[in-house]
Coordinates of C-alpha atoms in Angstrom, one line a residue:
M997 CA 0.0 0.0 0.0
D998 CA 1.0 3.6 -0.3
E999 CA 3.1 4.8 2.6
W1000 CA 1.8 8.3 2.6
Q1001 CA 3.3 10.7 5.1
I1002 CA 0.6 12.9 6.6
S1003 CA 2.0 16.3 7.6
S1004 CA 1.0 18.2 10.7
T1005 CA -0.4 20.9 8.4
E1006 CA -2.8 18.3 6.9
I1007 CA -3.8 17.1 10.3
Q1008 CA -4.5 20.6 11.4
A1009 CA -6.6 21.2 8.3
V1010 CA -8.7 18.1 9.0
E1011 CA -9.2 19.1 12.6
N1012 CA -10.3 22.6 11.6
L1013 CA -12.8 21.0 9.2
L1014 CA -14.2 18.2 11.4
L1015 CA -13.6 19.1 15.1
P1016 CA -15.0 21.9 17.3
D1017 CA -12.8 25.0 17.8
N1018 CA -9.5 24.3 19.7
C1019 CA -10.1 20.5 19.7
H1020 CA -7.6 18.0 18.5
F1021 CA -7.5 14.3 17.7
A1022 CA -6.2 12.1 20.5
D1023 CA -2.9 10.2 19.9
D1024 CA -4.7 6.8 19.4
A1025 CA -7.0 8.4 16.9
L1026 CA -4.1 9.9 15.0
Q1027 CA -2.4 6.5 14.8
V1028 CA -5.5 5.2 13.0
I1029 CA -5.6 8.3 10.7
R1030 CA -2.0 7.8 9.7
C1031 CA -2.3 4.1 9.1
W1032 CA -2.7 3.0 5.4
D1033 CA -2.3 -0.8 5.8
S1034 CA -4.8 -3.5 6.5
V1035 CA -5.8 -3.3 10.2
D1036 CA -8.6 -3.9 12.7
V1037 CA -9.6 -0.8 14.7
S1038 CA -11.4 -1.4 18.1
A1039 CA -13.0 1.9 19.1
C1040 CA -14.7 2.5 22.5
P1041 CA -18.1 4.3 22.7
G1042 CA -17.9 8.0 22.1
S1043 CA -14.4 7.7 20.5
G1044 CA -15.5 9.6 17.4
K1045 CA -14.7 6.7 15.1
T1046 CA -16.9 8.1 12.4
T1047 CA -15.0 11.4 12.5
V1048 CA -11.7 9.5 12.3
L1049 CA -13.1 7.7 9.2
L1050 CA -14.1 11.0 7.7
A1051 CA -10.6 12.3 8.3
K1052 CA -9.1 9.4 6.4
L1053 CA -11.6 9.9 3.5
K1054 CA -10.7 13.6 3.3
L1055 CA -7.0 12.8 3.1
L1056 CA -7.7 10.2 0.4
A1057 CA -9.8 12.7 -1.5
D1058 CA -6.9 15.1 -1.5
R1059 CA -4.8 12.3 -3.2
M1060 CA -7.3 11.2 -5.9
P1061 CA -7.1 9.9 -8.5
L1062 CA -5.4 6.8 -7.0
K1063 CA -3.0 4.5 -8.9
N1064 CA -4.4 2.4 -11.8
G1065 CA -7.8 4.0 -11.5
A1066 CA -8.5 2.3 -8.2
G1067 CA -11.2 3.6 -5.8
I1068 CA -12.2 3.4 -2.2
C1069 CA -15.0 1.3 -0.7
V1070 CA -16.8 2.3 2.5
L1071 CA -19.4 -0.2 3.9
S1072 CA -21.7 -0.2 6.9
H1073 CA -25.0 -1.5 8.0
T1074 CA -26.8 1.9 7.5
N1075 CA -26.2 5.0 5.4
I1076 CA -24.7 7.0 8.2
A1077 CA -21.4 7.3 6.4
V1078 CA -23.1 8.6 3.3
N1079 CA -25.0 11.2 5.4
E1080 CA -21.9 12.2 7.3
I1081 CA -19.9 12.8 4.1
K1082 CA -22.7 14.9 2.7
S1083 CA -23.0 17.1 5.8
K1084 CA -19.3 17.3 6.9
L1085 CA -17.3 16.8 3.8
I1086 CA -19.4 19.0 1.5
G1087 CA -16.6 20.0 -0.8
Y1088 CA -15.4 16.4 -1.2
A1089 CA -18.8 14.5 -1.4
N1090 CA -19.0 14.4 -5.2
K1091 CA -15.5 13.1 -5.6
L1092 CA -15.8 10.5 -2.9
M1093 CA -19.2 9.2 -4.0
S1094 CA -18.6 8.9 -7.7
Y1095 CA -16.9 6.2 -9.8
P1096 CA -14.6 4.4 -9.1
N1097 CA -15.6 4.8 -5.4
Y1098 CA -18.4 3.1 -3.6
I1099 CA -19.9 4.3 -0.3
G1100 CA -23.1 2.5 1.0
T1101 CA -24.5 -0.4 2.9
I1102 CA -23.0 -3.9 2.9
Q1103 CA -26.4 -5.3 1.8
S1104 CA -26.6 -2.9 -1.2
F1105 CA -23.0 -3.5 -2.2
V1106 CA -23.4 -7.3 -2.2
D1107 CA -26.7 -7.2 -3.9
Q1108 CA -25.5 -4.8 -6.7
F1109 CA -22.2 -6.4 -7.4
V1110 CA -22.6 -10.1 -6.5
T1111 CA -26.0 -11.5 -5.7
M1112 CA -28.2 -9.9 -8.4
P1113 CA -25.7 -10.4 -11.3
Y1114 CA -25.2 -14.0 -10.2
L1115 CA -28.9 -14.8 -9.9
R1116 CA -29.7 -13.1 -13.3
Q1117 CA -27.1 -15.3 -14.9
T1118 CA -28.4 -18.4 -13.0
V1119 CA -32.1 -18.0 -13.6
G1120 CA -32.1 -15.8 -16.7
Q1121 CA -34.3 -13.0 -15.2
S1122 CA -34.2 -10.2 -12.6
V1123 CA -34.8 -11.2 -9.0
Q1124 CA -36.6 -9.4 -6.3
L1125 CA -35.8 -9.4 -2.5
L1126 CA -38.9 -9.9 -0.3
D1127 CA -39.4 -9.5 3.4
D1128 CA -40.0 -12.8 5.3
R1129 CA -43.8 -12.5 5.6
T1130 CA -44.4 -11.7 1.9
Y1131 CA -42.1 -14.5 0.9
A1132 CA -43.9 -16.8 3.3
Q1133 CA -47.2 -16.0 1.7
H1134 CA -45.8 -17.2 -1.7
M1135 CA -44.4 -20.3 -0.1
L1136 CA -47.7 -21.2 1.6
Y1137 CA -49.7 -20.5 -1.6
R1138 CA -47.4 -22.9 -3.5
M1139 CA -47.7 -25.6 -0.8
N1140 CA -51.5 -25.5 -1.0
T1141 CA -51.9 -25.3 -4.8
S1142 CA -49.3 -27.7 -6.1
G1143 CA -51.0 -31.0 -5.3
K1144 CA -48.7 -33.5 -3.8
V1145 CA -45.4 -31.8 -4.8
Y1146 CA -45.1 -30.1 -1.4
S1147 CA -47.7 -32.1 0.6
T1148 CA -45.3 -33.4 3.2
L1149 CA -44.0 -29.9 4.0
A1150 CA -47.6 -28.5 4.0
Y1151 CA -48.6 -31.2 6.5
L1152 CA -45.6 -30.4 8.7
V1153 CA -46.6 -26.7 8.7
K1154 CA -50.3 -27.4 9.5
S1155 CA -49.6 -29.9 12.3
N1156 CA -47.1 -27.7 14.0
Y1157 CA -49.3 -24.6 13.7
D1158 CA -52.0 -26.4 15.6
N1159 CA -49.5 -26.9 18.5
L1160 CA -48.0 -23.4 18.2
K1161 CA -51.0 -21.1 17.8
K1162 CA -50.0 -19.2 20.9
M1163 CA -46.7 -18.3 19.4
Y1164 CA -47.7 -17.6 15.8
A1165 CA -50.7 -15.5 14.7
D1166 CA -51.2 -17.5 11.5
Q1167 CA -49.6 -20.1 9.3
I1168 CA -47.8 -17.4 7.3
E1169 CA -46.0 -16.2 10.4
L1170 CA -45.0 -19.8 11.2
V1171 CA -43.7 -20.4 7.6
A1172 CA -41.7 -17.1 7.9
A1173 CA -40.0 -18.5 11.0
L1174 CA -38.7 -21.6 9.1
H1175 CA -35.0 -21.9 8.4
L1176 CA -32.3 -24.4 7.8
R1177 CA -29.7 -25.0 10.5
D1178 CA -26.0 -25.3 9.6
D1179 CA -26.4 -29.1 9.7
G1180 CA -29.3 -28.9 7.2
A1181 CA -32.1 -29.6 9.7
L1182 CA -35.3 -27.6 9.4
C1183 CA -36.0 -25.4 12.4
I1184 CA -38.5 -22.9 13.5
G1185 CA -37.7 -19.6 15.3
S1186 CA -35.2 -20.0 18.1
Q1187 CA -36.4 -23.5 19.2
A1188 CA -33.4 -25.8 19.6
K1189 CA -35.2 -29.0 18.6
P1190 CA -35.6 -29.2 14.8
L1191 CA -38.9 -30.0 13.1
A1192 CA -37.2 -32.3 10.5
G1193 CA -33.8 -33.8 9.9
A1194 CA -31.6 -32.9 7.0
E1195 CA -32.4 -35.9 4.9
T1196 CA -36.1 -36.0 5.4
P1197 CA -38.7 -35.3 2.7
S1198 CA -39.8 -32.1 4.4
V1199 CA -36.4 -30.6 4.1
Q1200 CA -36.0 -31.8 0.5
Q1201 CA -39.4 -30.2 -0.3
F1202 CA -38.4 -27.0 1.5
N1203 CA -35.3 -26.6 -0.6
A1204 CA -37.2 -27.5 -3.8
L1205 CA -39.8 -24.9 -3.0
K1206 CA -37.2 -22.1 -2.5
D1207 CA -35.6 -23.2 -5.8
D1208 CA -39.1 -23.2 -7.5
L1209 CA -39.8 -19.6 -6.2
L1210 CA -36.5 -18.4 -7.5
K1211 CA -36.7 -19.9 -10.9
N1212 CA -40.3 -19.5 -11.6
E1213 CA -41.3 -16.3 -9.7
G1214 CA -37.9 -14.6 -9.4
I1215 CA -38.1 -14.0 -5.7
I1216 CA -35.8 -14.7 -2.7
R1217 CA -35.9 -13.8 0.9
Y1218 CA -33.9 -10.8 2.1
R1219 CA -32.2 -13.1 4.6
D1220 CA -31.1 -15.5 1.9
A1221 CA -29.3 -12.9 -0.3
F1222 CA -26.0 -13.3 1.4
Q1223 CA -26.2 -17.1 1.0
Y1224 CA -26.6 -16.7 -2.7
A1225 CA -23.7 -14.3 -2.7
D1226 CA -21.6 -16.9 -0.9
N1227 CA -22.6 -19.4 -3.5
A1228 CA -21.5 -17.0 -6.2
I1229 CA -18.1 -16.4 -4.6
E1230 CA -17.6 -20.1 -4.0
E1231 CA -17.9 -20.7 -7.7
F1232 CA -15.8 -17.7 -8.8
S1233 CA -13.6 -17.2 -5.7
S1234 CA -10.3 -16.2 -7.2
Q1235 CA -11.8 -14.1 -10.0
Y1236 CA -14.0 -12.1 -7.6
T1237 CA -11.1 -11.6 -5.1
V1238 CA -8.7 -10.3 -7.7
L1239 CA -11.3 -8.2 -9.4
F1240 CA -12.6 -6.4 -6.2
S1241 CA -9.2 -6.1 -4.5
Q1242 CA -7.8 -4.3 -7.6
R1243 CA -10.9 -2.2 -8.1
F1244 CA -10.8 -0.9 -4.5
Q1245 CA -7.4 0.1 -3.1
Y1246 CA -8.9 1.1 0.3
V1247 CA -11.8 -0.8 2.0
Y1248 CA -13.4 0.4 5.2
V1249 CA -16.0 -1.7 7.0
D1250 CA -17.8 0.2 9.8
E1251 CA -19.6 -1.4 12.7
Y1252 CA -17.8 -4.6 11.9
Q1253 CA -19.0 -6.2 15.2
D1254 CA -22.5 -6.3 13.8
C1255 CA -21.6 -8.3 10.7
S1256 CA -23.1 -11.8 10.7
E1257 CA -20.8 -14.8 10.1
I1258 CA -21.8 -15.0 6.4
Q1259 CA -21.3 -11.3 5.9
R1260 CA -17.7 -11.5 7.3
K1261 CA -17.1 -14.6 5.1
I1262 CA -18.2 -12.8 2.0
L1263 CA -16.2 -9.7 2.7
H1264 CA -13.1 -11.7 3.4
K1265 CA -13.5 -13.5 0.1
L1266 CA -14.1 -10.2 -1.8
F1267 CA -11.2 -8.3 -0.5
D1268 CA -7.7 -9.7 -0.1
P1269 CA -5.9 -7.6 2.7
T1270 CA -2.5 -8.4 1.0
I1271 CA -3.7 -6.7 -2.3
C1272 CA -5.8 -3.8 -0.9
A1273 CA -5.9 -2.1 2.5
V1274 CA -8.8 -3.5 4.4
T1275 CA -9.8 -1.8 7.7
H1276 CA -12.4 -3.2 10.0
I1277 CA -13.8 -0.6 12.4
G1278 CA -16.0 -1.3 15.4
D1279 CA -16.4 -2.3 19.0
P1280 CA -16.6 -6.0 19.8
D1281 CA -18.4 -5.2 23.1
Q1282 CA -21.3 -3.6 21.2
A1283 CA -22.3 -6.7 19.2
I1284 CA -25.9 -6.9 20.5
Y1285 CA -27.9 -7.7 17.3
N1286 CA -27.5 -11.5 17.1
S1287 CA -28.8 -12.5 20.5
D1288 CA -32.1 -14.4 20.2
K1289 CA -32.5 -15.8 16.7
E1290 CA -28.8 -16.3 15.9
K1291 CA -25.9 -17.3 17.9
T1292 CA -23.8 -14.2 18.8
I1293 CA -20.5 -14.4 17.0
D1294 CA -17.9 -12.3 18.7
W1295 CA -15.5 -10.3 16.6
C1296 CA -12.0 -10.6 18.0
P1297 CA -9.8 -7.9 16.4
S1298 CA -6.7 -9.5 14.9
E1299 CA -3.2 -9.3 16.4
G1300 CA -1.7 -5.9 16.0
F1301 CA -5.1 -4.1 16.1
L1302 CA -5.3 -0.4 16.8
P1303 CA -7.3 0.6 19.8
I1304 CA -9.1 3.9 20.3
V1305 CA -9.7 4.1 24.0
S1306 CA -10.0 7.9 24.2
T1307 CA -13.6 9.2 24.5
C1308 CA -14.9 12.7 24.2
R1309 CA -18.5 11.8 25.1
Y1310 CA -18.6 11.2 28.9
N1311 CA -16.4 12.0 31.9
Q1312 CA -13.9 9.6 33.5
E1313 CA -16.4 8.6 36.2
I1314 CA -18.6 7.0 33.6
A1315 CA -15.6 5.6 31.7
N1316 CA -14.5 3.8 34.9
I1317 CA -17.9 2.1 35.0
L1318 CA -17.7 0.9 31.5
S1319 CA -14.1 -0.3 31.4
P1320 CA -14.7 -3.6 33.4
L1321 CA -17.4 -4.5 30.9
R1322 CA -14.9 -4.6 28.0
M1323 CA -13.7 -7.9 26.7
S1324 CA -10.2 -6.6 26.2
K1325 CA -10.2 -5.0 29.7
L1326 CA -8.5 -1.9 28.1
A1327 CA -9.3 1.1 30.2
I1328 CA -11.3 3.9 28.6
K1329 CA -9.8 7.3 29.0
S1330 CA -12.0 10.4 28.9
V1331 CA -10.5 13.5 27.4
L1332 CA -12.9 15.4 29.7
G1333 CA -11.2 14.0 32.7
E1334 CA -12.7 13.6 36.2
G1335 CA -14.9 16.1 38.1
G1336 CA -18.2 15.4 36.3
L1337 CA -21.3 13.9 37.8
K1338 CA -20.8 10.5 39.4
P1339 CA -23.1 7.7 38.1
I1340 CA -26.2 7.4 40.4
L1341 CA -27.7 4.2 41.6
I1342 CA -31.5 4.3 42.3
I1343 CA -32.4 1.4 44.6
Y1344 CA -36.1 0.4 44.9
N1345 CA -38.4 -2.4 45.9
M1346 CA -41.5 -3.6 44.1
K1347 CA -43.6 -1.2 46.3
T1348 CA -41.6 1.8 45.2
I1349 CA -40.7 0.9 41.5
G1350 CA -43.2 3.6 40.5
L1351 CA -41.1 6.3 42.2
V1352 CA -38.0 5.6 40.0
L1353 CA -39.1 7.9 37.2
P1354 CA -40.1 10.9 39.5
K1355 CA -36.8 10.5 41.3
F1356 CA -34.9 10.6 37.9
I1357 CA -36.7 13.9 37.2
S1358 CA -35.8 15.3 40.6
I1359 CA -32.1 14.4 39.9
L1360 CA -32.3 16.2 36.6
E1361 CA -33.6 19.2 38.5
K1362 CA -30.9 19.0 41.1
Y1363 CA -28.1 19.1 38.5
D1364 CA -29.8 21.8 36.3
L1365 CA -30.3 19.4 33.3
H1366 CA -33.2 21.0 31.6
D1367 CA -31.9 22.1 28.2
A1368 CA -34.9 22.6 25.8
D1369 CA -33.0 20.6 23.2
G1370 CA -31.6 18.1 25.7
I1371 CA -32.1 14.4 25.1
Y1372 CA -33.3 12.4 28.2
K1373 CA -34.0 8.7 27.8
A1374 CA -35.1 5.8 30.0
I1375 CA -34.0 2.5 28.5
G1376 CA -34.1 -1.2 29.3
A1377 CA -33.3 -4.5 27.7
V1378 CA -36.8 -6.2 27.9
K1379 CA -40.0 -4.8 26.5
K1380 CA -42.1 -7.9 25.8
E1381 CA -45.3 -7.8 27.8
N1382 CA -45.8 -11.6 27.7
L1383 CA -42.6 -12.2 29.7
S1384 CA -42.7 -12.6 33.4
G1385 CA -40.5 -10.4 35.6
I1386 CA -39.5 -6.7 35.5
K1387 CA -39.8 -5.1 32.1
I1388 CA -39.7 -1.5 30.8
S1389 CA -43.4 -1.0 31.4
S1390 CA -43.0 -2.0 35.0
Y1391 CA -41.5 1.5 35.6
W1392 CA -44.1 3.4 33.6
S1393 CA -47.4 1.9 32.5
G1394 CA -47.6 4.3 29.6
F1395 CA -44.8 2.5 27.7
D1396 CA -46.1 0.7 24.6
G1397 CA -43.7 -2.0 23.4
V1398 CA -45.8 -3.1 20.5
K1399 CA -44.9 -1.7 17.0
Q1400 CA -47.7 0.3 15.5
H1401 CA -48.9 -0.5 12.0
S1402 CA -51.1 2.5 11.3
E1403 CA -52.4 3.1 7.8
Y1404 CA -50.3 6.2 7.0
K1405 CA -51.2 8.9 4.6
Y1406 CA -48.9 9.5 1.7
W1407 CA -46.3 11.6 3.6
G1408 CA -46.3 9.1 6.4
I1409 CA -45.3 6.3 4.1
V1410 CA -42.7 8.5 2.4
D1411 CA -41.2 9.4 5.8
E1412 CA -41.0 5.6 6.6
I1413 CA -39.3 5.0 3.2
C1414 CA -36.8 7.7 4.0
T1415 CA -36.0 6.1 7.3
Q1416 CA -35.5 2.6 5.8
L1417 CA -33.3 4.1 3.0
R1418 CA -31.1 5.7 5.6
Q1419 CA -30.8 2.3 7.3
G1420 CA -30.0 0.6 4.1
K1421 CA -33.0 -1.8 4.3
L1422 CA -34.0 -2.1 0.7
Y1423 CA -36.4 -5.0 1.2
R1424 CA -38.5 -2.8 3.5
V1425 CA -38.4 0.1 1.0
E1426 CA -39.8 -2.2 -1.6
S1427 CA -42.5 -3.4 0.7
L1428 CA -43.5 0.1 1.5
I1429 CA -43.6 1.1 -2.2
C1430 CA -46.0 -1.8 -2.8
K1431 CA -48.1 -0.7 0.2
L1432 CA -48.2 2.9 -1.2
I1433 CA -49.3 1.8 -4.7
C1434 CA -52.0 -0.4 -3.2
R1435 CA -53.4 2.6 -1.3
L1436 CA -53.2 4.7 -4.5
F1437 CA -55.1 2.0 -6.4
H1438 CA -57.7 1.8 -3.6
Y1439 CA -58.5 5.5 -3.9
A1440 CA -58.3 5.6 -7.7
G1441 CA -60.5 2.6 -8.1
V1442 CA -57.9 0.5 -9.9
N1443 CA -58.5 -3.2 -9.3
N1444 CA -56.7 -6.4 -10.2
A1445 CA -57.5 -7.1 -13.8
K1446 CA -57.5 -10.9 -13.2
T1447 CA -59.7 -11.0 -10.1
G1448 CA -61.7 -7.8 -10.3
K1449 CA -60.8 -7.2 -6.6
E1450 CA -58.6 -4.7 -5.0
H1451 CA -54.9 -5.3 -5.2
T1452 CA -52.9 -6.7 -2.3
P1453 CA -49.2 -6.2 -2.0
S1454 CA -48.8 -9.9 -3.0
S1455 CA -51.0 -9.6 -6.1
L1456 CA -49.4 -6.3 -7.0
R1457 CA -45.9 -7.8 -7.0
I1458 CA -47.1 -10.5 -9.4
T1459 CA -48.5 -7.9 -11.7
L1460 CA -45.3 -5.7 -11.5
K1461 CA -43.1 -8.8 -12.1
E1462 CA -45.2 -9.8 -15.2
R1463 CA -45.3 -6.4 -16.8
F1464 CA -42.6 -4.2 -15.4
N1465 CA -40.0 -6.3 -13.6
D1466 CA -36.8 -4.7 -15.0
I1467 CA -38.2 -1.2 -14.8
Y1468 CA -39.5 -1.7 -11.3
T1469 CA -36.2 -3.1 -10.1
E1470 CA -34.3 -0.2 -11.7
H1471 CA -36.4 2.4 -10.0
I1472 CA -36.1 0.7 -6.5
L1473 CA -32.3 0.5 -6.9
G1474 CA -32.4 4.1 -8.1
L1475 CA -33.9 5.2 -4.8
T1476 CA -30.9 3.9 -2.9
Q1477 CA -28.6 6.0 -5.2
L1478 CA -30.3 9.3 -4.4
A1479 CA -27.9 12.0 -3.1
D1480 CA -30.4 13.0 -0.4
Y1481 CA -32.8 10.7 1.5
S1482 CA -35.0 13.6 2.7
R1483 CA -38.8 13.9 1.9
T1484 CA -38.7 16.0 -1.2
P1485 CA -36.2 14.1 -3.4
V1486 CA -37.6 10.7 -2.3
S1487 CA -41.1 11.8 -3.0
Q1488 CA -40.1 13.1 -6.5
A1489 CA -38.4 9.8 -7.3
I1490 CA -41.5 7.9 -6.1
H1491 CA -43.8 10.0 -8.2
T1492 CA -41.6 9.4 -11.3
M1493 CA -41.5 5.6 -10.6
I1494 CA -45.2 5.2 -10.1
D1495 CA -46.2 7.4 -13.1
T1496 CA -43.7 5.4 -15.2
L1497 CA -45.1 2.1 -14.1
L1498 CA -48.8 3.1 -14.6
I1499 CA -48.4 5.1 -17.8
T1500 CA -50.2 2.4 -19.8
T1501 CA -52.9 1.9 -17.2
L1502 CA -54.3 5.5 -17.2
P1503 CA -55.5 7.9 -19.9
P1504 CA -52.7 9.8 -21.6
G1505 CA -51.4 12.8 -19.6
Q1506 CA -53.1 11.7 -16.4
S1507 CA -51.3 10.8 -13.2
I1508 CA -52.8 8.5 -10.5
F1509 CA -51.9 11.2 -8.0
D1510 CA -54.7 13.3 -9.7
L1511 CA -57.2 10.7 -8.8
V1512 CA -56.7 10.4 -5.0
P1513 CA -58.5 12.5 -2.4
L1514 CA -56.7 15.5 -1.0
H1515 CA -56.8 14.2 2.6
F1516 CA -54.6 11.3 1.6
M1517 CA -51.9 13.7 0.3
E1518 CA -52.1 16.1 3.2
E1519 CA -49.3 16.5 5.7
P1520 CA -50.1 14.0 8.5
R1521 CA -49.2 16.5 11.3
E1522 CA -51.3 14.9 14.0
L1523 CA -50.2 11.4 13.0
Q1524 CA -46.6 12.4 13.0
K1525 CA -47.1 14.1 16.4
D1526 CA -48.6 10.9 17.8
R1527 CA -45.7 8.9 16.5
N1528 CA -43.1 11.3 18.0
D1529 CA -44.9 11.4 21.3
R1530 CA -45.4 7.7 21.7
N1531 CA -43.4 6.4 24.7
V1532 CA -42.6 9.9 25.8
F1533 CA -43.2 10.9 29.4
I1534 CA -43.5 14.7 29.8
D1535 CA -42.4 15.7 33.2
P1536 CA -44.7 18.0 35.1
I1537 CA -41.9 20.3 36.4
R1538 CA -40.3 21.7 33.2
G1539 CA -42.0 19.8 30.5
R1540 CA -38.9 17.7 29.6
H1541 CA -39.6 14.9 27.1
I1542 CA -38.3 11.7 28.6
Q1543 CA -38.2 9.1 25.8
F1544 CA -38.6 5.4 26.9
D1545 CA -36.9 2.9 24.5
T1546 CA -35.0 -0.3 24.4
V1547 CA -31.2 -0.6 24.5
H1548 CA -31.3 -1.8 20.9
G1549 CA -33.3 1.2 19.9
V1550 CA -30.7 3.7 21.2
K1551 CA -27.6 2.0 20.0
G1552 CA -25.4 4.7 18.3
E1553 CA -27.2 7.6 20.1
T1554 CA -25.8 10.1 22.5
H1555 CA -28.0 11.5 25.4
D1556 CA -27.6 14.3 27.9
A1557 CA -28.8 11.9 30.6
T1558 CA -29.7 8.2 30.5
L1559 CA -31.8 6.2 33.0
Y1560 CA -30.8 2.5 32.6
L1561 CA -33.6 0.3 33.9
E1562 CA -32.9 -3.2 35.2
T1563 CA -35.1 -5.8 33.5
E1564 CA -35.5 -9.5 33.8
K1565 CA -35.4 -12.4 31.4
S1566 CA -34.7 -16.2 31.6
R1567 CA -35.0 -16.2 35.4
G1568 CA -32.5 -13.5 36.0
S1569 CA -31.8 -9.8 35.4
D1570 CA -29.3 -8.0 33.2
I1571 CA -27.8 -6.1 36.1
G1572 CA -27.6 -9.2 38.2
R1573 CA -25.6 -10.9 35.5
I1574 CA -23.0 -8.2 35.3
L1575 CA -22.2 -8.0 39.0
C1576 CA -19.4 -10.5 38.5
Y1577 CA -17.5 -8.1 36.2
Y1578 CA -17.3 -5.7 39.2
G1579 CA -16.0 -8.3 41.6
A1580 CA -19.3 -9.7 43.1
G1581 CA -18.8 -13.4 42.2
Q1582 CA -17.1 -15.2 39.4
P1583 CA -17.9 -14.5 35.7
E1584 CA -20.1 -17.1 34.1
T1585 CA -19.1 -18.5 30.6
S1586 CA -22.7 -18.7 29.3
S1587 CA -23.8 -16.6 26.3
L1588 CA -26.6 -15.1 28.4
Y1589 CA -24.1 -13.5 30.8
D1590 CA -22.0 -12.2 27.9
Y1591 CA -25.0 -10.8 26.2
S1592 CA -26.1 -9.0 29.4
R1593 CA -22.5 -7.5 29.6
K1594 CA -22.8 -6.1 26.1
I1595 CA -26.4 -4.8 26.7
A1596 CA -25.3 -2.9 29.9
Y1597 CA -22.1 -1.6 28.1
V1598 CA -24.1 -0.2 25.2
G1599 CA -26.9 1.3 27.4
M1600 CA -24.6 2.8 30.0
S1601 CA -22.3 4.4 27.4
R1602 CA -25.0 6.7 25.9
P1603 CA -25.0 9.7 28.2
R1604 CA -22.8 12.8 27.9
K1605 CA -23.5 14.2 31.4
L1606 CA -25.4 11.9 33.7
L1607 CA -25.9 8.1 34.1
C1608 CA -28.5 6.7 36.4
V1609 CA -29.2 3.0 36.9
A1610 CA -32.4 1.7 38.6
I1611 CA -31.8 -1.5 40.5
Q1612 CA -34.1 -3.7 42.5
E1613 CA -33.4 -4.4 46.2
S1614 CA -32.6 -8.1 45.7
T1615 CA -30.0 -7.3 43.1
Y1616 CA -28.4 -4.6 45.2
I1617 CA -28.1 -7.0 48.2
K1618 CA -26.1 -9.4 46.0
S1619 CA -23.9 -6.6 44.6
K1620 CA -21.6 -6.4 47.7
N1621 CA -19.1 -3.6 46.8
A1622 CA -19.8 -3.5 43.1
F1623 CA -21.3 0.0 43.3
Q1624 CA -18.9 1.5 45.8
S1625 CA -17.9 4.4 43.6
W1626 CA -21.5 5.4 42.7
D1627 CA -23.7 7.9 44.4
K1628 CA -26.8 6.1 45.7
I1629 CA -30.4 7.1 46.3
D1630 CA -32.4 4.6 48.3
L1631 CA -36.2 4.4 47.6
R1632 CA -36.8 1.3 49.7
E1633 CA -38.0 3.1 52.8
V1634 CA -40.0 5.8 50.9
D1635 CA -43.7 5.9 51.6
D1636 CA -45.3 5.7 48.1
R1637 CA -48.9 6.4 49.3

């Protein structure tokens, strides 16, 4: 790789561009910025790793074009990198985001360059990615209409649904939960016992049905896309590796800890770290997304990795709480130093659990934390109401842990499409587009030509595939390549797409948007307000908005103050399982303890100013000296009448 020498003048220019006035990169961050070889980077929460990546991209942009016409590739799970480049590297965005460079999500990259070309070559037609439920509808329809071809599998589904009605709302939901284990056995959800062994007729029919849907309907599940990509690379391994490693001289994979095993496998095959410089950036201790349905696979940074242990988010008092929860045990160093607010432990019993939230508000008052634009959140690990034990709603009955599926008006659907585009979830974008077209058809009175009834998303996909498959796929992919994922450009692209698809359905010069009532196209202010205010407690003192959420929901966020709520699952609590990391007992080797460690680490690393943790009496009694350095507020003797 190029051994570029980065001058102090260049570093100063980058700091002036990206950092607040009179701020500088820490030494460990500078070491990463100056490194141009393949390396793993382990960055603690609040380390500013995205800013470090932007600094490297700015320095690369100054040196473009690269040798032999090579480019750079920046991959993540969301489009955060794209948005950051647009907002913070304004003068460099066009250069960085144009050929031969690629900046986007892992899913979009693999789909565009590997999966879709491979499947088009394999089946001779374009292929669509579907969400699990929509795909399951197609599977169930084929099972029930293909005679004896899939009869054994259909019987397996029906018989198991009769026994699992409490877990699955309908057979479609059950089929959506079917998957093949690594050993080829057919399993459902997270149940350990398989429904059928690898060599059984049920598994053979399951595989045949997926192959049937691919070849005859041109559809696959979102979750299977990487498996097809893996198949493609297995067939053309050396060709792909050389091609991509020469095309991209510098490769950056952000949030690498959240990559699944198959994603890591594919990226490893695509990019040879001896040909191009491959940098994995992340935090192994924040891998919380593969807990229930998939076995958590820890990312262990390779030998010689570069750590960033300096944080500019929180004070040293909070950093000291987080350090014992790190797998590497490397201590986090706050550039803010000590002297901030100590973490506060709120101890309660079941009679006084309802006083935790008011006490949090009084603490905010005590420390003058009432910024009108401040972010104050109460978070927990468990939200499911059907689980026994303490959950988020135990602290505030107003918490609603159920996802809402309201029938949005036009702008509500567009807002949701914008959100999914930013997160790189193309399959959800496509599903929302189908939903929007169905709503437009409903108001315009356009029915299914074959049945005479209103279109459903499933019937609409069939129509689009038969008549406009290539055009439809092009427009969906075109949405992901927009320079801006805000309302106006996304809405304009959607208008163009829908008018293009329906140009032969309507009279010349007419748009379907001319045929829908005004109320559908109105700005849904009240609906948007309801969505924003859901799970928000407005305190009666200053009107602060205290947002209740899950730890998963706030990953990547920064708050002014965070109230971490102890919750229970699998006959134990998350706080109870992390006591061992603070000296109260011996650490357990089970995945449940490790998962609780990561959950606590992610949740407690969100606040800039104040961390509060609510802990029940029984857990506190077991904690011994684990919370010796904390300030404590005891609610156990408070009269809650």
